[in-house]
Structures are given as C-alpha cells and as structure tokens.
C-alpha cells in the first residue's frame, strides 16, 4: 500500500506538470478508522470507516491552484490536474509561492498502525465502569473512542517524496455532573495514545477533569470586581497559546502587520521562565508530524526561548513574502517548559484569584486585549481552592500577561498532542455580580 501511494503521488505530480504546471505537489492518503460510540451512558455504535484523500497543488506563472478529491484513480488524477490548472489561472500571481527542495526522502512508521479492537473495547468498558464507580455524579453524554490507521504519501516536482504509516487511539469525552435537579455545564476532555497498556483514566487530565466537573454542580458567584491571580489549568493554556502563536507569531498577524511582535524577533517578549516550543518529534507526542505540508522534514523549534522571541510560526509562502525565517514544522504540538514548584505550592501563595479550566470569549483584539467568561473555574482565596464559580468574567492583555507571570508548575499534563503545565499570572481583572 505505501509503495502504491507513493507512485500515485508521483503520478499526480507528473499529471500536473503535463497539464502545464511550473511547480507541482500532491499528497494522497488512505485511512481506516475503527470506532466505538457511547451516547447517554450506553454503547450505541461500533463501525469501521474507510477514507481516501487526494490533494493536488499547481503553481503556474506564479499563480497557485489547489483541488481535493476523495478518489485517486487515473481518471480522477487527470481531471483534477486540469481543474487545478484552471484554478491557478484565475488566481492572482505571487512569486512567493513555492514548495520545499529535495533533501533526504524518508519513509516513517509511527505509533501502532494496526489496532487491537478487542483490547480497545475492553478499555472502553473499563473506562465506563471506572467513571461510574469513581465519579458517580458524572453523566457521560458522549464517548467516542477510535483507532485510526493512516497511510499517506507526498511528492513534489523538486523530487521530494515522503511517506508515513501511522496509527493511534483517540479518546474523546463529553460529560456533565448531575445531582438531583442540579447539573453542571458540559465539559470535553480527550487524549491520544499509541498504547493500550494503561487504563484511559490514567492518561492526560481525564480523571482530574471528571473530578472537577463533579465539583461544579454547585456554584457560587464572585461578589464585585478585583484584580488578582489567574491560574490556568493545562487544558486552558492551550487556548492562550493558540492565540499567541496565530496572532502574535503566526502568518495572520505578521502578514497583516497587526502583530505586536512583528519587529521583536530576538527580543524579550515574556518572563524569562517561559519557553514555548512546537515539538512534534517530542517523545510525548503521538504520531507527530514528520514532514510539513510544503515538503520540508519537520524539526522541533522554540517560538519563545527563556522569554525571548526566538522564531516565528511561518510557512514557506509567508517566509518568502516577509523575508523572515520559516518555522520548522506545521504542527500545533505545543510544549511549555515546566517550572520548579508543585501547583499546590503555587496556589498556597495566592491571596485571591481564580483557577480556570476553560475560557469562553471572543477573539482577542490585535494588541492582545481579551475579555470573556471563566468556565469550569474555582475561586482561590487565602492559599486554598474554594467553591466552583459561575458567571465570572476575566479580562486582561495577553502580551502583558506573559511579563506578569507568577509561576509555572513543575507538573506537566501530556495528552499525546501537547505537554503543558499550570501557569499563574498576576494582574487579571476578575468580576462577578
């Protein structure tokens, strides 16, 4: 199958060139998914899905066209090549479009390509039984657990040819807490793993998330407004750094010129204890990216290193356009370096603040100002975690926050996609009724 897909990718590139492309790229994939579903606390479905994907991109006269199909037979490839060149003809020319030059072509085998469906079902049953025993107030609204096997190949007209054969298990939970007529809000949690050797509840933050939602059946409201410390749980750190990487260090903010960091490469933008890496090759990342969408071999790199802006998160087009170094991978496999204090000690040092599991709010402004609702959150007072909160607003500025770091926990939560600590920031406006 791998060799067949590699030949198909090369055939698609050849078809694009024959249709008139100056430069061409094609990627093909074949995916098999074995999936268990639970709805309303009961097993509802087991199914096996098969999926084919073909993506073809042509650059002709500086104009770029792309097409995608769910088949890759010879007839489809020929028709797609023609459609791709037609799409390019109607685009605006831009000399910055390009693909990666050939370096060293490689084939990768990642994770656990073939599933153990019997053991997967056992782990699903075990998870449901453990949740019922350990968290009796939790209603599992939906559980989707699946193994995905993906075989893919990518080629371009410079001679690049990569392939991967990978497989992993993914657990996605949606649940809420119930006690009589009282109920918490919904919460989602998940993990990716390439091994069934451990119970799912031992992975990522699943157990902690379930325990927290049980505590959020009864909530209180913050009285008034105050400036305090915001402690982000690892899952909430994700949303913070997605904004930072996309708007401050990514293509959108830099191409539009709105990024506050556009002229700060090599300068201090955060507390010196903060290091943020994009690291698909980290051993905690399951089936991490091995080559980029443009055909470069993926490498780990630091966006922020010891508080300094070390690199931007740019693809080849934006790199050429802005005359700035290219980011060394396309992933969002974020690793935030841990600190030295346990989270319990950090919380013990806080007079008044909030522990936040989820943030619900609009897109921050171009300068980083944000305001929204702290979801799945708890009051922190006199060094202790207090009651669960509702209707609590938090506001601040993301750029300022990075320089108002109180501490980073020694603990990290790894969910197969990221490895993140708890992070505490001072100077956040917290308000209730």
C-alpha positions as semicolon CSV with decimal commas, in nm:
position;residue;x (nm);y (nm);z (nm)
1;X;0,000;0,000;0,000
2;X;0,277;0,250;0,090
3;X;0,465;0,198;-0,237
4;X;0,138;0,221;-0,428
5;X;0,051;0,555;-0,267
6;X;0,400;0,689;-0,333
7;X;0,362;0,603;-0,702
8;X;0,017;0,764;-0,703
9;X;0,156;1,087;-0,555
10;X;0,432;1,093;-0,816
11;X;0,180;1,023;-1,093
12;X;-0,032;1,316;-0,975
13;X;0,271;1,545;-0,984
14;X;0,353;1,424;-1,335
15;X;-0,008;1,488;-1,443
16;X;0,011;1,845;-1,313
17;X;0,334;1,907;-1,500
18;X;0,189;1,759;-1,817
19;X;-0,109;1,994;-1,778
20;X;0,128;2,292;-1,771
21;X;0,233;2,343;-1,407
22;X;0,575;2,501;-1,349
23;X;0,582;2,350;-0,999
24;X;0,358;2,081;-0,857
25;X;0,281;1,891;-0,538
26;X;0,046;1,606;-0,449
27;X;-0,045;1,420;-0,134
28;X;-0,254;1,105;-0,106
29;X;-0,382;0,916;0,196
30;X;-0,580;0,609;0,291
31;X;-0,740;0,597;0,636
32;X;-0,910;0,314;0,825
33;X;-1,099;0,407;1,142
34;X;-1,237;0,158;1,398
35;X;-1,475;0,350;1,624
36;X;-1,679;0,282;1,941
37;X;-1,952;0,529;2,045
38;X;-2,129;0,575;2,378
39;X;-2,435;0,802;2,398
40;X;-2,623;0,874;2,719
41;X;-2,407;0,630;2,910
42;X;-2,470;0,330;2,684
43;X;-2,271;0,177;2,397
44;X;-2,452;0,277;2,080
45;X;-2,226;0,203;1,785
46;X;-1,923;0,022;1,652
47;X;-1,821;0,097;1,296
48;X;-1,530;0,083;1,057
49;X;-1,476;0,372;0,817
50;X;-1,258;0,391;0,507
51;X;-1,145;0,717;0,354
52;X;-0,933;0,818;0,056
53;X;-0,797;1,169;0,002
54;X;-0,608;1,333;-0,282
55;X;-0,480;1,692;-0,275
56;X;-0,306;1,847;-0,575
57;X;-0,144;2,190;-0,596
58;X;-0,004;2,362;-0,903
59;X;0,196;2,681;-0,943
60;X;0,195;2,823;-1,295
61;X;0,327;3,168;-1,377
62;X;0,333;3,249;-1,005
63;X;-0,037;3,160;-0,970
64;X;-0,145;2,886;-0,731
65;X;-0,435;2,643;-0,768
66;X;-0,544;2,359;-0,542
67;X;-0,801;2,080;-0,572
68;X;-0,902;1,798;-0,337
69;X;-1,078;1,471;-0,415
70;X;-1,181;1,155;-0,230
71;X;-1,052;0,927;-0,508
72;X;-0,717;0,888;-0,680
73;X;-0,770;0,662;-0,979
74;X;-0,604;0,762;-1,309
75;X;-0,917;0,928;-1,447
76;X;-0,966;1,136;-1,131
77;X;-0,599;1,241;-1,128
78;X;-0,615;1,355;-1,492
79;X;-0,938;1,552;-1,439
80;X;-0,804;1,703;-1,114
81;X;-0,482;1,815;-1,284
82;X;-0,685;2,003;-1,542
83;X;-0,910;2,158;-1,274
84;X;-0,605;2,254;-1,067
85;X;-0,450;2,447;-1,356
86;X;-0,783;2,617;-1,423
87;X;-0,798;2,725;-1,060
88;X;-0,443;2,860;-1,083
89;X;-0,526;3,055;-1,399
90;X;-0,796;3,251;-1,213
91;X;-0,572;3,334;-0,913
92;X;-0,360;3,642;-0,857
93;X;0,010;3,596;-0,933
94;X;0,253;3,597;-0,640
95;X;0,616;3,499;-0,683
96;X;0,640;3,384;-0,321
97;X;0,452;3,057;-0,374
98;X;0,684;2,758;-0,372
99;X;0,749;2,408;-0,238
100;X;1,038;2,252;-0,048
101;X;1,351;2,149;-0,236
102;X;1,452;1,785;-0,213
103;X;1,689;1,693;0,070
104;X;1,656;1,339;0,209
105;X;1,343;1,144;0,125
106;X;1,223;0,915;0,403
107;X;0,954;0,664;0,499
108;X;0,819;0,670;0,855
109;X;0,632;0,418;1,069
110;X;0,473;0,580;1,374
111;X;0,268;0,470;1,672
112;X;0,069;0,149;1,649
113;X;-0,055;0,120;1,289
114;X;-0,275;-0,188;1,345
115;X;-0,549;-0,182;1,611
116;X;-0,622;-0,434;1,885
117;X;-1,001;-0,393;1,873
118;X;-1,067;-0,649;2,148
119;X;-0,841;-0,469;2,392
120;X;-0,978;-0,134;2,279
121;X;-1,331;-0,249;2,363
122;X;-1,207;-0,376;2,700
123;X;-1,052;-0,037;2,777
124;X;-1,379;0,134;2,677
125;X;-1,581;-0,089;2,911
126;X;-1,323;-0,034;3,184
127;X;-1,344;0,342;3,139
128;X;-1,723;0,344;3,167
129;X;-1,716;0,122;3,476
130;X;-1,441;0,330;3,641
131;X;-1,624;0,656;3,578
132;X;-1,943;0,512;3,728
133;X;-1,755;0,389;4,038
134;X;-1,519;0,682;4,097
135;X;-1,737;0,968;3,973
136;X;-2,098;0,865;4,043
137;X;-2,237;1,212;3,969
138;X;-2,097;1,218;3,616
139;X;-2,323;1,157;3,318
140;X;-2,123;1,050;3,012
141;X;-2,314;1,238;2,745
142;X;-2,095;1,107;2,466
143;X;-1,780;0,899;2,437
144;X;-1,606;0,841;2,106
145;X;-1,306;0,608;2,114
146;X;-1,134;0,504;1,796
147;X;-0,819;0,375;1,634
148;X;-0,710;0,548;1,317
149;X;-0,463;0,392;1,075
150;X;-0,330;0,637;0,816
151;X;-0,108;0,562;0,520
152;X;-0,001;0,874;0,333
153;X;0,249;0,989;0,073
154;X;0,358;1,329;-0,050
155;X;0,561;1,423;-0,358
156;X;0,656;1,739;-0,543
157;X;0,820;1,838;-0,868
158;X;1,156;1,903;-0,700
159;X;1,183;1,531;-0,624
160;X;1,056;1,532;-0,263
161;X;0,894;1,202;-0,168
162;X;0,781;1,122;0,186
163;X;0,551;0,859;0,330
164;X;0,412;0,765;0,670
165;X;0,229;0,463;0,805
166;X;0,090;0,552;1,145
167;X;-0,174;0,456;1,391
168;X;-0,305;0,572;1,728
169;X;-0,602;0,550;1,963
170;X;-0,805;0,858;2,048
171;X;-1,047;0,910;2,337
172;X;-1,294;1,199;2,322
173;X;-1,536;1,253;2,613
174;X;-1,824;1,495;2,664
175;X;-1,977;1,484;3,013
176;X;-2,158;1,678;3,283
177;X;-2,223;1,649;3,656
178;X;-2,571;1,579;3,799
179;X;-2,716;1,572;4,150
180;X;-3,093;1,562;4,158
181;X;-3,225;1,862;3,967
182;X;-2,886;2,034;3,970
183;X;-2,636;1,998;3,686
184;X;-2,302;2,137;3,578
185;X;-2,223;2,268;3,234
186;X;-2,085;2,031;2,970
187;X;-1,712;1,970;2,957
188;X;-1,497;1,796;2,698
189;X;-1,171;1,612;2,753
190;X;-0,957;1,377;2,550
191;X;-0,627;1,201;2,491
192;X;-0,433;1,035;2,211
193;X;-0,219;0,729;2,277
194;X;-0,036;0,462;2,080
195;X;-0,060;0,202;2,356
196;X;-0,342;0,024;2,539
197;X;-0,117;-0,087;2,825
198;X;-0,267;0,164;3,071
199;X;-0,630;0,242;3,160
200;X;-0,757;0,552;2,985
201;X;-0,826;0,727;3,317
202;X;-0,452;0,728;3,388
203;X;-0,383;0,933;3,075
204;X;-0,378;1,309;3,026
205;X;-0,613;1,502;3,255
206;X;-0,921;1,279;3,217
207;X;-0,951;1,189;3,586
208;X;-0,888;1,545;3,705
209;X;-1,140;1,687;3,458
210;X;-1,409;1,441;3,570
211;X;-1,343;1,522;3,937
212;X;-1,360;1,896;3,872
213;X;-1,690;1,872;3,685
214;X;-1,845;1,685;3,979
215;X;-1,746;1,978;4,199
216;X;-1,907;2,225;3,958
217;X;-2,263;2,106;4,013
218;X;-2,288;2,361;4,296
219;X;-2,151;2,704;4,204
220;X;-2,129;3,049;4,355
221;X;-2,081;3,395;4,209
222;X;-1,790;3,629;4,276
223;X;-1,906;3,937;4,462
224;X;-1,785;4,252;4,286
225;X;-1,462;4,309;4,096
226;X;-1,099;4,268;4,196
227;X;-0,753;4,235;4,046
228;X;-0,599;3,901;4,127
229;X;-0,409;3,597;4,007
230;X;-0,538;3,372;3,731
231;X;-0,416;3,012;3,733
232;X;-0,473;2,836;3,404
233;X;-0,518;2,460;3,406
234;X;-0,312;2,289;3,134
235;X;-0,610;2,250;2,902
236;X;-0,679;2,622;2,923
237;X;-0,315;2,705;2,849
238;X;-0,385;2,561;2,503
239;X;-0,629;2,837;2,409
240;X;-0,391;3,107;2,531
241;X;-0,101;2,988;2,321
242;X;-0,316;2,920;2,016
243;X;-0,389;3,294;2,007
244;X;-0,029;3,387;2,073
245;X;0,107;3,161;1,803
246;X;-0,152;3,252;1,540
247;X;-0,199;3,626;1,604
248;X;0,135;3,731;1,754
249;X;0,387;3,491;1,599
250;X;0,189;3,347;1,308
251;X;0,115;3,432;0,950
252;X;-0,213;3,618;1,007
253;X;-0,079;3,888;1,237
254;X;0,252;3,923;1,054
255;X;0,112;3,942;0,700
256;X;-0,150;4,197;0,812
257;X;0,108;4,391;1,015
258;X;-0,110;4,381;1,327
259;X;0,112;4,155;1,539
260;X;0,259;4,333;1,844
261;X;0,567;4,115;1,792
262;X;0,630;4,191;1,424
263;X;0,955;4,376;1,499
264;X;1,060;4,185;1,811
265;X;1,244;3,880;1,678
266;X;1,532;3,815;1,918
267;X;1,388;4,048;2,182
268;X;1,232;3,980;2,522
269;X;0,855;3,938;2,498
270;X;0,787;3,729;2,809
271;X;0,912;3,639;3,153
272;X;1,248;3,462;3,126
273;X;1,098;3,146;3,278
274;X;0,874;3,096;2,974
275;X;0,988;2,868;2,690
276;X;0,729;2,763;2,431
277;X;0,823;2,501;2,173
278;X;0,649;2,341;1,878
279;X;0,784;1,989;1,903
280;X;0,616;1,712;1,701
281;X;0,925;1,495;1,749
282;X;0,899;1,505;2,130
283;X;0,860;1,152;2,269
284;X;0,533;1,252;2,442
285;X;0,370;1,348;2,113
286;X;0,186;1,059;1,949
287;X;0,233;1,028;1,572
288;X;0,376;1,377;1,547
289;X;0,433;1,542;1,211
290;X;0,741;1,420;1,024
291;X;0,718;1,644;0,718
292;X;0,536;1,969;0,651
293;X;0,262;2,044;0,403
294;X;0,522;2,208;0,179
295;X;0,756;1,907;0,183
296;X;1,018;2,001;0,443
297;X;1,142;1,750;0,700
298;X;0,979;1,857;1,028
299;X;1,202;1,971;1,315
300;X;1,131;2,089;1,670
301;X;1,183;2,459;1,737
302;X;1,133;2,717;2,012
303;X;0,899;3,009;1,943
304;X;0,990;3,168;2,276
305;X;1,314;3,068;2,447
306;X;1,382;3,195;2,801
307;X;1,141;3,483;2,743
308;X;1,286;3,593;2,408
309;X;1,106;3,566;2,075
310;X;1,319;3,303;1,906
311;X;1,123;3,228;1,588
312;X;0,800;3,299;1,404
313;X;0,544;3,033;1,312
314;X;0,556;3,079;0,934
315;X;0,510;2,857;0,633
316;X;0,723;2,893;0,322
317;X;0,494;3,143;0,147
318;X;0,484;3,386;0,440
319;X;0,856;3,336;0,499
320;X;0,930;3,437;0,140
321;X;0,680;3,722;0,148
322;X;0,810;3,873;0,472
323;X;1,174;3,779;0,424
324;X;1,174;3,612;0,764
325;X;1,293;3,263;0,867
326;X;1,049;2,978;0,809
327;X;0,902;2,789;1,104
328;X;1,047;2,438;1,113
329;X;0,715;2,250;1,133
330;X;0,343;2,296;1,072
331;X;0,227;2,130;1,391
332;X;0,048;2,268;1,693
333;X;0,228;2,026;1,925
334;X;0,296;2,281;2,197
335;X;0,542;2,205;2,476
336;X;0,570;2,460;2,758
337;X;0,873;2,410;2,979
338;X;0,779;2,331;3,340
339;X;0,880;2,530;3,646
340;X;1,010;2,410;3,980
341;X;0,716;2,443;4,223
342;X;0,427;2,197;4,260
343;X;0,092;2,350;4,171
344;X;-0,019;2,306;4,534
345;X;0,262;2,539;4,650
346;X;0,178;2,797;4,383
347;X;-0,187;2,805;4,489
348;X;-0,084;2,824;4,856
349;X;0,098;3,151;4,776
350;X;-0,208;3,323;4,623
351;X;-0,420;3,555;4,839
352;X;-0,706;3,589;4,594
353;X;-0,754;3,466;4,243
354;X;-0,920;3,217;4,014
355;X;-0,839;2,868;3,881
356;X;-0,965;2,844;3,523
357;X;-1,036;2,525;3,329
358;X;-1,191;2,682;3,020
359;X;-1,227;3,027;2,869
360;X;-1,525;3,138;2,663
361;X;-1,486;3,470;2,486
362;X;-1,444;3,647;2,159
363;X;-1,123;3,672;1,962
364;X;-0,871;3,895;2,142
365;X;-0,801;4,231;1,980
366;X;-0,492;4,274;1,764
367;X;-0,298;4,413;2,063
368;X;-0,394;4,116;2,283
369;X;-0,676;4,261;2,494
370;X;-0,921;3,989;2,594
371;X;-1,241;3,959;2,794
372;X;-1,468;3,663;2,847
373;X;-1,624;3,413;3,083
374;X;-1,417;3,180;3,301
375;X;-1,578;2,839;3,263
376;X;-1,518;2,534;3,486
377;X;-1,342;2,761;3,732
378;X;-1,283;2,785;4,107
379;X;-1,219;3,070;4,348
380;X;-0,875;3,081;4,509
381;X;-0,868;3,255;4,847
382;X;-0,608;3,261;5,124
383;X;-0,399;2,998;4,951
384;X;-0,679;2,745;4,908
385;X;-0,906;2,635;4,626
386;X;-1,259;2,738;4,716
387;X;-1,601;2,689;4,559
388;X;-1,677;2,645;4,191
389;X;-1,776;2,969;4,017
390;X;-2,034;3,075;3,764
391;X;-2,096;3,399;3,574
392;X;-1,737;3,512;3,633
393;X;-1,565;3,743;3,386
394;X;-1,190;3,770;3,338
395;X;-1,007;4,039;3,142
396;X;-0,650;4,134;3,067
397;X;-0,392;4,167;2,792
398;X;-0,212;3,859;2,662
399;X;0,111;4,039;2,580
400;X;0,122;4,193;2,930
401;X;0,033;3,859;3,093
402;X;0,349;3,695;2,965
403;X;0,551;3,952;3,157
404;X;0,336;3,920;3,470
405;X;0,397;3,551;3,525
406;X;0,369;3,449;3,887
407;X;0,486;3,091;3,840
408;X;0,480;2,775;3,630
409;X;0,409;2,437;3,785
410;X;0,659;2,155;3,798
411;X;0,380;1,924;3,680
412;X;0,303;1,887;3,311
413;X;-0,001;1,720;3,160
414;X;0,073;1,529;2,839
415;X;-0,229;1,423;2,635
416;X;-0,048;1,289;2,328
417;X;-0,082;1,623;2,146
418;X;0,081;1,867;2,390
419;X;0,271;1,878;2,720
420;X;0,159;2,173;2,932
421;X;0,198;2,291;3,293
422;X;-0,028;2,504;3,508
423;X;0,054;2,874;3,464
424;X;-0,027;3,155;3,708
425;X;-0,047;3,520;3,602
426;X;-0,093;3,828;3,821
427;X;-0,285;4,145;3,737
428;X;-0,600;3,988;3,591
429;X;-0,936;4,164;3,637
430;X;-1,188;3,920;3,784
431;X;-1,552;4,022;3,823
432;X;-1,888;3,873;3,912
433;X;-2,215;4,034;4,011
